[in-house]
């Protein structure tokens, strides 16, 4: 490991500051605990998810020993809710008074676009992050893609972790500790009826086996039999990135929030061809309801309809198309794998009730009530949490 | 299938150009006897189907009452056979076509036209007004499945695998004798996934709204390109990696632990959310095509897996012969099933609805009771829609595409003795895949054309217009050969058999049913004169000498000059008449004249003498100088009159003559007369002899049978001889014993020759 190597250096020709840091580190190891700051990072195709553990049980002695830039990082992260132009702390997701590795603190959830990664690394250099000798645990594709940049630009060595391992570990952990006393998990009651469809909390007791559908830029579908026994069943490239990408091209919008806002106002039936548009009603021979979508964007084959369509309708149709497709593939996987519990996670579902309700409905309807769609409050952050847990685990190892 | 690629926006279908000159008489053939119409109107193409009868000459032989020369009379009689016509054209021609049909429709008994397809509703009024027929709508999916079953059952090389970068784009599959169960993925504007378990039992097990309509609609929005085929063209030029987020865009390389390579698409259109909004139309179209094809492929695989089906056919306007979509679907299926499932496409995919609608209307005629055969002379064949592949396309008459199916007067079934009917491939060489062989044989047939034309004229010496017809035949067949040079896959795998059959179909088309009739007659006459002498000299030989002589006799049927030494050497391990006699031998015979009379008959005689029953299978209709069943009946009677052994055989029903069901110089053991199959089974046939180049070399050389078999021929073609590592006039004498059965030569107790 990188920091061990540095430690050896310090013993040979260490400055007083370096010796001090070394002592700190050895104490941490003695207490089976890595030095602060504790971060877990998940660098996805579109978003970087960062979790930060803010210790609230700092002793006076610790406070005194705490180096300045560690303090400044803590203050910077916990006193702001936005970082730069695009970084956001999801305050509502904060897990308070959490005990991790014998320390009590708050877990903060921060995200920023992967595009801003170079600036983030730059900041790491400016803040002289490498001097803290923490291990930066990172998962997601970006852990590999940006590994060199971290090393060359900020003198930081990443501990790269598999994203699916992290996802499952993080998910199970958050579910276990619960969301500040409330259940992490929920489902939708009466998914068939838009009026009475309501969000209901529930527990993930005895969670295995579960089909875990992670909707980020793309989609991965896992069959999970235990914390360490899982397989990736399949995946699809039609995911959150497709929704946003197509929306940007079709409507000129620029952000996920904007796209969802438009979608919430639109009507997809102006864009999609329904069964009744073709058959005049239900297609009884095959038991298809007239209201079912026969061809996504099917109306757009006609020039007249293309000319008369609103951006909101297009955004809605894109959202419905992508969501239904994920639902359809997830359902087939659940049937093939003989799993009845389908858990949807990933940042595509953030502030996206339309999609969640559609997924809940699709699971329920097509399986005739056999399948249940479950959702989790910290939808997109489990990979980052899993990475943080790896940090805590790693240092416990001899 | 050139024109089926055209899929205009439906708004253009009303614009009609009456001035379009059609050669309708070449397209709507045999309209005067047409009855039972069906029509399938899609978004851009109309498919018309009708049943008609064709009157054409057939060759007949009739025995004279007196003995002497010639031994039988040849006549050409008019015969009426049933034919199905399927015509495909752009919707723009629909009015012109309806007018033409009305003007030429003689049969007034027709009252109803079966209709299916999305456009059937829109054109209902027009059809009823123009044709005075009542439009009777049929369910689209039912028609599709019916049509699919029909082509799979009746057209041997219907299904193919698409391989973009292979020598041959199309790899035709031998249809499994049991076509069920299969999965049909129909990609129209949406996708329907249908599981078909039997003729009447099928179920839509799933589907998707992301289909051809999504490609078209979304593509039109993104690229401002209106037409479906233009969108496909854009897509074929684009680079999706500039629009899609690939695994390497996220990982910087591959995602090794999951085996996901760097160039896999992680998120379709994933880059268009973040990058500057400058994407080319081509790139967006390509990305869209990949997205939709992959998605459909994935769903198809999930359903195939769930229902445990390995045969998955793809159809619908999204596919319809477009190389681009066939390629992306094939790629997707390979990826998701790791090669376990192959994406199959159908040559006549565009016709399925029309065929099905027709069959629905013809139920009282029971068309499924018969076997049908594609008429190569009247069908346009599969065309590649990629322009560089298809220089012939422009030269074709307008934008019409045709399929004609002849009703065969019998049901065709597998030879019950095939070891594995599902893997049986009749043809020895696939010229579609072998460019050198293809070139050789195409030239060979071109060079032989003059001779065939002369022979055709000579067969009808008293008919002056025969010369004109023979020229039409020449033109047609030459054109077919030219087409096949460009599109070897037009009628399925190109083989020597298909080239020969196409020639027979073209000859029949121009009323030359049997150009060799006179020659056959002469040779039969002559050979018959030597029969008794030949039998007598054979009887004087020792048993062993006689066996050699008999085999030599069979081989000598084709050729005069052959090396006796070479023959006897090669025959040594195959003294198949040693050992206990066979229960029953099935003999597929070849030529008239010396071959059948002095070669085969003495051999038959020997078999009968040993107590083996014999079934002689000969062609139902004429092909080259092959002996037909009609001729063989007469010849056998004549021989019986001279030879008590043959006579007794016929009398005691130990020698049986059956029709093969074929009119080809080659032999497809998976399409034989049902009666033949029955006889073979009843008599517990334990030896099959196949004779001649066409039946034992061009076809069936590698056929594996479940009983002893002998394939024998003389190679009369130096190119082929060289290919097979031999010399001109080498002898093929392939004696095979199926695994697990003791061969005759292993037999420890040879019976004493009588």
Short mmCIF file of N, CA and C in Angstrom, two decimals, chain A residues 43-46 115 140-146 162-164 217-220 232 234-246 248-250 252-254 271 273 278-279 283 285-286 288 293-301 303 306 309 314 318 321-322 324-325 328-329 331-333 335-337 366, chain B residues 9 139-142 189-192 194 200 202-218 220-222 225-226 243 245 248-252 254-255 257-258 260 265-275 277 279 284 288 291-292 294-295 298-299 301-303 305-307 317 336:
data_model
loop_
_atom_site.label_atom_id
_atom_site.label_comp_id
_atom_site.label_asym_id
_atom_site.label_seq_id
_atom_site.Cartn_x
_atom_site.Cartn_y
_atom_site.Cartn_z
N UNK A 43 -17.19 6.39 -8.59
CA UNK A 43 -17.07 7.25 -9.77
C UNK A 43 -17.77 6.57 -10.94
N UNK A 44 -18.97 6.99 -11.21
CA UNK A 44 -19.77 6.37 -12.28
C UNK A 44 -19.55 7.05 -13.61
N UNK A 45 -20.36 6.65 -14.60
CA UNK A 45 -20.24 7.22 -15.93
C UNK A 45 -20.70 8.66 -15.98
N UNK A 46 -21.68 9.01 -15.14
CA UNK A 46 -22.25 10.34 -15.17
C UNK A 46 -21.99 11.10 -13.87
N UNK A 115 -17.85 14.64 -15.00
CA UNK A 115 -17.14 15.64 -15.80
C UNK A 115 -16.27 16.57 -14.95
N UNK A 140 -16.47 1.95 -8.92
CA UNK A 140 -17.02 2.48 -10.16
C UNK A 140 -15.93 2.51 -11.21
N UNK A 141 -16.34 2.65 -12.45
CA UNK A 141 -15.38 2.62 -13.55
C UNK A 141 -14.32 3.70 -13.43
N UNK A 142 -14.73 4.84 -12.85
CA UNK A 142 -13.81 5.96 -12.75
C UNK A 142 -12.62 5.68 -11.86
N UNK A 143 -12.75 4.73 -10.94
CA UNK A 143 -11.62 4.36 -10.09
C UNK A 143 -10.46 3.89 -10.97
N UNK A 144 -10.81 3.25 -12.06
CA UNK A 144 -9.79 2.77 -12.98
C UNK A 144 -9.39 3.87 -13.95
N UNK A 145 -10.42 4.56 -14.45
CA UNK A 145 -10.17 5.56 -15.48
C UNK A 145 -9.31 6.71 -14.94
N UNK A 146 -9.57 7.13 -13.69
CA UNK A 146 -8.89 8.31 -13.16
C UNK A 146 -7.71 7.97 -12.25
N UNK A 162 -14.27 -3.31 -6.53
CA UNK A 162 -15.27 -3.71 -7.51
C UNK A 162 -16.61 -3.06 -7.20
N UNK A 163 -17.25 -2.53 -8.20
CA UNK A 163 -18.46 -1.74 -7.95
C UNK A 163 -19.66 -2.57 -7.51
N UNK A 164 -19.70 -3.80 -7.96
CA UNK A 164 -20.86 -4.61 -7.56
C UNK A 164 -20.71 -5.12 -6.13
N UNK A 217 -26.08 5.23 -15.40
CA UNK A 217 -26.06 5.60 -16.82
C UNK A 217 -26.58 4.44 -17.64
N UNK A 218 -26.07 3.25 -17.32
CA UNK A 218 -26.59 2.03 -17.89
C UNK A 218 -27.21 1.23 -16.75
N UNK A 219 -27.56 -0.01 -17.04
CA UNK A 219 -28.26 -0.81 -16.03
C UNK A 219 -27.53 -2.14 -15.83
N UNK A 220 -27.33 -2.50 -14.57
CA UNK A 220 -26.84 -3.84 -14.26
C UNK A 220 -27.89 -4.57 -13.45
N UNK A 232 -23.97 -11.32 -11.81
CA UNK A 232 -24.57 -10.32 -12.70
C UNK A 232 -25.33 -11.09 -13.76
N UNK A 234 -27.55 -9.84 -16.17
CA UNK A 234 -27.45 -9.18 -17.47
C UNK A 234 -27.38 -7.67 -17.22
N UNK A 235 -27.46 -6.94 -18.26
CA UNK A 235 -27.48 -5.50 -18.14
C UNK A 235 -28.06 -4.93 -19.41
N UNK A 236 -28.36 -3.66 -19.39
CA UNK A 236 -28.80 -3.05 -20.63
C UNK A 236 -28.20 -1.65 -20.74
N UNK A 237 -27.97 -1.26 -21.96
CA UNK A 237 -27.39 0.07 -22.19
C UNK A 237 -28.47 1.14 -22.20
N UNK A 238 -29.74 0.72 -22.09
CA UNK A 238 -30.81 1.72 -22.04
C UNK A 238 -31.07 2.07 -20.59
N UNK A 239 -30.39 3.08 -20.11
CA UNK A 239 -30.50 3.44 -18.71
C UNK A 239 -30.70 4.93 -18.53
N UNK A 240 -30.27 5.41 -17.36
CA UNK A 240 -30.44 6.82 -17.04
C UNK A 240 -29.72 7.71 -18.03
N UNK A 241 -28.54 7.26 -18.48
CA UNK A 241 -27.79 8.05 -19.45
C UNK A 241 -28.53 8.18 -20.77
N UNK A 242 -29.28 7.15 -21.11
CA UNK A 242 -30.05 7.18 -22.35
C UNK A 242 -31.21 8.15 -22.22
N UNK A 243 -31.85 8.11 -21.07
CA UNK A 243 -32.96 9.04 -20.84
C UNK A 243 -32.47 10.47 -20.95
N UNK A 244 -31.42 10.76 -20.23
CA UNK A 244 -30.95 12.15 -20.23
C UNK A 244 -30.38 12.54 -21.60
N UNK A 245 -29.61 11.62 -22.18
CA UNK A 245 -29.01 11.91 -23.49
C UNK A 245 -30.06 12.20 -24.55
N UNK A 246 -31.06 11.33 -24.62
CA UNK A 246 -32.11 11.53 -25.61
C UNK A 246 -32.90 12.81 -25.32
N UNK A 248 -31.85 15.50 -23.86
CA UNK A 248 -31.05 16.66 -24.25
C UNK A 248 -31.14 16.89 -25.76
N UNK A 249 -31.04 15.78 -26.53
CA UNK A 249 -31.10 15.91 -27.98
C UNK A 249 -32.48 16.33 -28.45
N UNK A 250 -33.51 15.79 -27.82
CA UNK A 250 -34.87 16.03 -28.31
C UNK A 250 -35.44 17.35 -27.83
N UNK A 252 -33.47 19.87 -25.91
CA UNK A 252 -32.51 20.93 -25.65
C UNK A 252 -32.29 21.19 -24.18
N UNK A 253 -32.82 20.35 -23.31
CA UNK A 253 -32.59 20.55 -21.88
C UNK A 253 -31.15 20.19 -21.54
N UNK A 254 -30.72 20.54 -20.32
CA UNK A 254 -29.32 20.30 -19.99
C UNK A 254 -29.10 19.46 -18.75
N UNK A 271 -46.97 10.80 -28.29
CA UNK A 271 -45.74 10.39 -28.97
C UNK A 271 -45.77 8.90 -29.30
N UNK A 273 -47.39 5.16 -29.97
CA UNK A 273 -48.56 4.56 -30.59
C UNK A 273 -49.10 3.49 -29.64
N UNK A 278 -53.84 1.29 -33.12
CA UNK A 278 -53.68 0.35 -34.23
C UNK A 278 -54.93 -0.50 -34.40
N UNK A 279 -55.46 -1.00 -33.28
CA UNK A 279 -56.57 -1.95 -33.38
C UNK A 279 -57.92 -1.34 -33.03
N UNK A 283 -56.44 -5.58 -28.23
CA UNK A 283 -56.12 -6.64 -29.19
C UNK A 283 -56.41 -7.94 -28.44
N UNK A 285 -57.14 -11.03 -29.26
CA UNK A 285 -56.51 -12.29 -29.62
C UNK A 285 -55.28 -12.55 -28.75
N UNK A 286 -54.60 -11.46 -28.37
CA UNK A 286 -53.38 -11.61 -27.59
C UNK A 286 -53.50 -11.01 -26.19
N UNK A 288 -54.07 -7.99 -25.22
CA UNK A 288 -53.39 -6.71 -25.02
C UNK A 288 -54.42 -5.61 -24.83
N UNK A 293 -48.74 0.45 -24.63
CA UNK A 293 -47.94 1.06 -25.69
C UNK A 293 -47.56 -0.02 -26.70
N UNK A 294 -47.93 0.20 -27.96
CA UNK A 294 -47.58 -0.77 -29.00
C UNK A 294 -46.22 -0.41 -29.59
N UNK A 295 -46.00 0.88 -29.78
CA UNK A 295 -44.75 1.31 -30.40
C UNK A 295 -44.30 2.63 -29.78
N UNK A 296 -43.22 2.57 -29.03
CA UNK A 296 -42.68 3.79 -28.43
C UNK A 296 -42.23 4.73 -29.55
N UNK A 297 -42.62 5.95 -29.47
CA UNK A 297 -42.32 6.96 -30.48
C UNK A 297 -42.98 6.64 -31.83
N UNK A 298 -43.91 5.68 -31.81
CA UNK A 298 -44.53 5.23 -33.05
C UNK A 298 -45.26 6.35 -33.79
N UNK A 299 -45.88 7.28 -33.06
CA UNK A 299 -46.56 8.39 -33.75
C UNK A 299 -45.58 9.30 -34.47
N UNK A 300 -44.34 9.23 -34.06
CA UNK A 300 -43.35 10.15 -34.63
C UNK A 300 -42.90 9.74 -36.03
N UNK A 301 -43.48 8.62 -36.53
CA UNK A 301 -43.22 8.24 -37.91
C UNK A 301 -43.90 9.22 -38.86
N UNK A 303 -44.93 12.89 -40.16
CA UNK A 303 -44.41 14.27 -40.16
C UNK A 303 -45.36 15.22 -39.44
N UNK A 306 -45.01 14.90 -35.83
CA UNK A 306 -43.71 15.42 -35.38
C UNK A 306 -43.76 16.94 -35.25
N UNK A 309 -45.74 18.23 -31.87
CA UNK A 309 -45.48 17.65 -30.56
C UNK A 309 -44.77 18.64 -29.63
N UNK A 314 -42.33 14.81 -25.41
CA UNK A 314 -41.16 14.02 -25.83
C UNK A 314 -40.36 13.54 -24.61
N UNK A 318 -39.83 9.65 -23.51
CA UNK A 318 -38.49 9.09 -23.32
C UNK A 318 -38.40 8.40 -21.96
N UNK A 321 -40.54 5.19 -21.98
CA UNK A 321 -39.92 4.15 -22.80
C UNK A 321 -38.79 3.46 -22.06
N UNK A 322 -37.87 4.27 -21.54
CA UNK A 322 -36.70 3.71 -20.86
C UNK A 322 -37.14 2.93 -19.61
N UNK A 324 -40.12 1.54 -18.83
CA UNK A 324 -40.84 0.30 -19.13
C UNK A 324 -39.90 -0.78 -19.63
N UNK A 325 -38.93 -0.37 -20.40
CA UNK A 325 -38.00 -1.36 -20.93
C UNK A 325 -37.18 -2.00 -19.81
N UNK A 328 -39.38 -4.36 -18.02
CA UNK A 328 -39.63 -5.57 -18.78
C UNK A 328 -38.45 -6.54 -18.67
N UNK A 329 -37.25 -6.02 -18.80
CA UNK A 329 -36.07 -6.88 -18.71
C UNK A 329 -35.92 -7.40 -17.28
N UNK A 331 -38.22 -7.90 -15.10
CA UNK A 331 -39.24 -8.91 -14.83
C UNK A 331 -38.86 -10.25 -15.43
N UNK A 332 -38.37 -10.21 -16.69
CA UNK A 332 -37.96 -11.47 -17.33
C UNK A 332 -36.83 -12.13 -16.55
N UNK A 333 -35.90 -11.32 -16.05
CA UNK A 333 -34.79 -11.87 -15.28
C UNK A 333 -35.31 -12.50 -13.99
N UNK A 335 -38.18 -13.80 -13.43
CA UNK A 335 -38.84 -15.06 -13.73
C UNK A 335 -37.80 -16.14 -14.05
N UNK A 336 -36.83 -15.79 -14.90
CA UNK A 336 -35.79 -16.76 -15.26
C UNK A 336 -34.99 -17.21 -14.04
N UNK A 337 -34.75 -16.28 -13.11
CA UNK A 337 -33.94 -16.61 -11.93
C UNK A 337 -34.79 -17.09 -10.77
N UNK A 366 -47.61 -7.31 -14.77
CA UNK A 366 -47.19 -8.40 -15.66
C UNK A 366 -46.97 -9.71 -14.92
N UNK B 9 -42.68 6.58 -46.11
CA UNK B 9 -43.62 7.09 -45.13
C UNK B 9 -45.00 6.88 -45.72
N UNK B 139 -57.06 -11.87 -38.90
CA UNK B 139 -56.11 -11.43 -37.87
C UNK B 139 -54.67 -11.52 -38.39
N UNK B 140 -53.95 -10.43 -38.16
CA UNK B 140 -52.61 -10.29 -38.71
C UNK B 140 -51.65 -11.38 -38.20
N UNK B 141 -51.66 -11.56 -36.90
CA UNK B 141 -50.69 -12.48 -36.32
C UNK B 141 -50.99 -13.91 -36.72
N UNK B 142 -52.27 -14.26 -36.77
CA UNK B 142 -52.63 -15.61 -37.19
C UNK B 142 -52.13 -15.86 -38.61
N UNK B 189 -43.87 -2.03 -36.02
CA UNK B 189 -43.64 -0.78 -35.30
C UNK B 189 -43.33 -1.08 -33.84
N UNK B 190 -43.94 -2.13 -33.30
CA UNK B 190 -43.54 -2.67 -32.00
C UNK B 190 -43.01 -4.07 -32.21
N UNK B 191 -42.82 -4.78 -31.13
CA UNK B 191 -42.27 -6.14 -31.26
C UNK B 191 -43.24 -7.13 -30.62
N UNK B 192 -43.55 -8.19 -31.34
CA UNK B 192 -44.32 -9.27 -30.75
C UNK B 192 -43.46 -10.52 -30.72
N UNK B 194 -43.72 -14.43 -30.30
CA UNK B 194 -44.76 -15.44 -30.35
C UNK B 194 -44.13 -16.83 -30.30
N UNK B 200 -51.93 -24.84 -35.09
CA UNK B 200 -52.99 -24.00 -34.55
C UNK B 200 -52.68 -23.46 -33.16
N UNK B 202 -50.48 -21.27 -30.93
CA UNK B 202 -49.42 -20.30 -30.74
C UNK B 202 -49.88 -19.25 -29.75
N UNK B 203 -48.90 -18.60 -29.16
CA UNK B 203 -49.21 -17.70 -28.06
C UNK B 203 -48.22 -16.54 -28.09
N UNK B 204 -48.76 -15.34 -27.90
CA UNK B 204 -47.86 -14.18 -27.78
C UNK B 204 -47.34 -14.18 -26.36
N UNK B 205 -46.08 -14.58 -26.19
CA UNK B 205 -45.57 -14.70 -24.84
C UNK B 205 -44.94 -13.39 -24.36
N UNK B 206 -44.76 -12.48 -25.26
CA UNK B 206 -44.19 -11.22 -24.83
C UNK B 206 -44.03 -10.26 -25.99
N UNK B 207 -43.44 -9.15 -25.68
CA UNK B 207 -43.25 -8.16 -26.72
C UNK B 207 -42.56 -6.95 -26.16
N UNK B 208 -42.44 -5.94 -26.97
CA UNK B 208 -41.81 -4.71 -26.52
C UNK B 208 -42.33 -3.57 -27.39
N UNK B 209 -42.40 -2.42 -26.78
CA UNK B 209 -42.85 -1.27 -27.56
C UNK B 209 -41.68 -0.62 -28.29
N UNK B 210 -40.47 -1.08 -27.99
CA UNK B 210 -39.31 -0.52 -28.68
C UNK B 210 -39.04 -1.36 -29.92
N UNK B 211 -39.46 -0.87 -31.06
CA UNK B 211 -39.37 -1.64 -32.29
C UNK B 211 -39.04 -0.76 -33.48
N UNK B 212 -39.51 -1.18 -34.64
CA UNK B 212 -39.24 -0.46 -35.87
C UNK B 212 -39.82 0.96 -35.84
N UNK B 213 -40.97 1.09 -35.19
CA UNK B 213 -41.59 2.42 -35.10
C UNK B 213 -40.75 3.36 -34.25
N UNK B 214 -40.09 2.79 -33.25
CA UNK B 214 -39.22 3.61 -32.40
C UNK B 214 -38.00 4.07 -33.18
N UNK B 215 -37.46 3.14 -33.97
CA UNK B 215 -36.31 3.52 -34.78
C UNK B 215 -36.70 4.63 -35.76
N UNK B 216 -37.82 4.41 -36.39
CA UNK B 216 -38.27 5.36 -37.40
C UNK B 216 -38.66 6.70 -36.76
N UNK B 217 -39.52 6.63 -35.74
CA UNK B 217 -40.03 7.85 -35.11
C UNK B 217 -38.95 8.65 -34.42
N UNK B 218 -38.19 7.98 -33.59
CA UNK B 218 -37.13 8.66 -32.85
C UNK B 218 -36.03 9.11 -33.82
N UNK B 220 -36.41 9.91 -36.94
CA UNK B 220 -36.88 11.08 -37.70
C UNK B 220 -36.75 12.34 -36.86
N UNK B 221 -37.05 12.23 -35.56
CA UNK B 221 -36.92 13.39 -34.68
C UNK B 221 -35.45 13.82 -34.55
N UNK B 222 -34.59 12.86 -34.41
CA UNK B 222 -33.18 13.18 -34.15
C UNK B 222 -32.45 13.67 -35.38
N UNK B 225 -34.67 13.08 -40.79
CA UNK B 225 -34.74 12.26 -42.00
C UNK B 225 -36.07 11.52 -41.96
N UNK B 226 -36.82 11.60 -43.08
CA UNK B 226 -38.19 11.13 -43.01
C UNK B 226 -38.34 9.64 -43.28
N UNK B 243 -21.58 8.84 -29.74
CA UNK B 243 -22.83 9.16 -29.06
C UNK B 243 -23.02 8.31 -27.81
N UNK B 245 -22.03 5.98 -24.55
CA UNK B 245 -21.02 5.86 -23.52
C UNK B 245 -20.60 4.39 -23.48
N UNK B 248 -15.37 1.54 -21.95
CA UNK B 248 -14.06 2.17 -21.81
C UNK B 248 -14.15 3.66 -21.48
N UNK B 249 -15.27 4.28 -21.80
CA UNK B 249 -15.44 5.68 -21.41
C UNK B 249 -15.59 5.81 -19.89
N UNK B 250 -16.08 4.76 -19.27
CA UNK B 250 -16.26 4.78 -17.82
C UNK B 250 -15.04 4.21 -17.12
N UNK B 251 -14.54 3.12 -17.65
CA UNK B 251 -13.45 2.39 -16.99
C UNK B 251 -12.07 2.77 -17.52
N UNK B 252 -12.04 3.43 -18.65
CA UNK B 252 -10.75 3.68 -19.28
C UNK B 252 -10.25 2.47 -20.05
N UNK B 254 -11.38 -2.12 -20.20
CA UNK B 254 -12.45 -3.10 -20.05
C UNK B 254 -12.81 -3.24 -18.57
N UNK B 255 -13.95 -3.84 -18.31
CA UNK B 255 -14.34 -4.17 -16.95
C UNK B 255 -14.03 -5.65 -16.82
N UNK B 257 -13.25 -8.00 -14.56
CA UNK B 257 -13.79 -9.04 -13.69
C UNK B 257 -15.16 -9.52 -14.16
N UNK B 258 -15.86 -8.70 -14.92
CA UNK B 258 -17.16 -9.14 -15.45
C UNK B 258 -17.06 -9.58 -16.90
N UNK B 260 -16.56 -7.68 -19.37
CA UNK B 260 -17.15 -6.69 -20.27
C UNK B 260 -16.01 -5.96 -20.98
N UNK B 265 -21.32 -1.15 -25.22
CA UNK B 265 -22.07 0.06 -24.91
C UNK B 265 -22.56 -0.03 -23.47
N UNK B 266 -22.15 0.91 -22.65
CA UNK B 266 -22.62 0.93 -21.26
C UNK B 266 -23.91 1.71 -21.16
N UNK B 267 -23.99 2.79 -21.92
CA UNK B 267 -25.18 3.62 -21.88
C UNK B 267 -25.43 4.21 -23.27
N UNK B 268 -26.52 3.76 -23.90
CA UNK B 268 -26.87 4.28 -25.21
C UNK B 268 -27.16 5.77 -25.11
N UNK B 269 -26.64 6.53 -25.99
CA UNK B 269 -26.80 8.00 -26.02
C UNK B 269 -26.22 8.66 -24.77
N UNK B 270 -25.39 7.89 -24.03
CA UNK B 270 -24.85 8.40 -22.78
C UNK B 270 -23.99 9.64 -22.95
N UNK B 271 -23.38 9.80 -24.12
CA UNK B 271 -22.52 10.97 -24.30
C UNK B 271 -23.30 12.21 -24.71
N UNK B 272 -24.50 12.01 -25.17
CA UNK B 272 -25.21 13.19 -25.68
C UNK B 272 -25.75 14.04 -24.55
N UNK B 273 -25.65 13.54 -23.30
CA UNK B 273 -26.11 14.35 -22.18
C UNK B 273 -25.04 15.34 -21.75
N UNK B 274 -23.79 15.00 -21.99
CA UNK B 274 -22.73 15.81 -21.42
C UNK B 274 -21.90 16.54 -22.47
N UNK B 275 -21.66 15.88 -23.58
CA UNK B 275 -20.79 16.49 -24.57
C UNK B 275 -21.50 17.66 -25.25
N UNK B 277 -23.37 19.61 -28.04
CA UNK B 277 -24.46 19.01 -28.79
C UNK B 277 -24.22 18.90 -30.29
N UNK B 279 -23.71 16.33 -32.87
CA UNK B 279 -23.59 14.95 -33.32
C UNK B 279 -24.05 14.85 -34.77
N UNK B 284 -25.89 9.41 -34.80
CA UNK B 284 -27.09 9.24 -33.97
C UNK B 284 -27.94 8.07 -34.49
N UNK B 288 -28.86 4.71 -32.41
CA UNK B 288 -30.26 4.32 -32.25
C UNK B 288 -30.49 2.89 -32.74
N UNK B 291 -29.05 0.50 -30.27
CA UNK B 291 -29.86 0.49 -29.05
C UNK B 291 -31.07 -0.41 -29.24
N UNK B 292 -31.77 -0.23 -30.35
CA UNK B 292 -33.01 -0.97 -30.56
C UNK B 292 -32.73 -2.44 -30.87
N UNK B 294 -30.11 -4.23 -30.05
CA UNK B 294 -29.63 -4.92 -28.85
C UNK B 294 -30.77 -5.21 -27.89
N UNK B 295 -31.64 -4.25 -27.75
CA UNK B 295 -32.75 -4.41 -26.83
C UNK B 295 -33.66 -5.55 -27.26
N UNK B 298 -31.92 -8.86 -26.81
CA UNK B 298 -31.86 -9.26 -25.40
C UNK B 298 -33.19 -9.86 -24.94
N UNK B 299 -34.28 -9.17 -25.28
CA UNK B 299 -35.59 -9.68 -24.89
C UNK B 299 -35.87 -11.03 -25.53
N UNK B 301 -33.78 -13.25 -26.38
CA UNK B 301 -32.99 -14.26 -25.70
C UNK B 301 -33.61 -14.64 -24.36
N UNK B 302 -34.08 -13.63 -23.64
CA UNK B 302 -34.70 -13.91 -22.34
C UNK B 302 -35.93 -14.80 -22.53
N UNK B 303 -36.73 -14.52 -23.53
CA UNK B 303 -37.92 -15.33 -23.77
C UNK B 303 -37.55 -16.72 -24.28
N UNK B 305 -34.92 -18.34 -23.59
CA UNK B 305 -34.38 -19.09 -22.45
C UNK B 305 -35.52 -19.56 -21.54
N UNK B 306 -36.43 -18.66 -21.27
CA UNK B 306 -37.53 -18.98 -20.38
C UNK B 306 -38.37 -20.14 -20.92
N UNK B 307 -38.55 -20.15 -22.24
CA UNK B 307 -39.39 -21.19 -22.84
C UNK B 307 -38.58 -22.31 -23.44
N UNK B 317 -41.07 -5.45 -40.64
CA UNK B 317 -40.48 -4.47 -41.57
C UNK B 317 -39.12 -3.96 -41.12
N UNK B 336 -25.80 -12.00 -26.35
CA UNK B 336 -26.59 -12.33 -25.16
C UNK B 336 -26.69 -13.83 -24.90
#
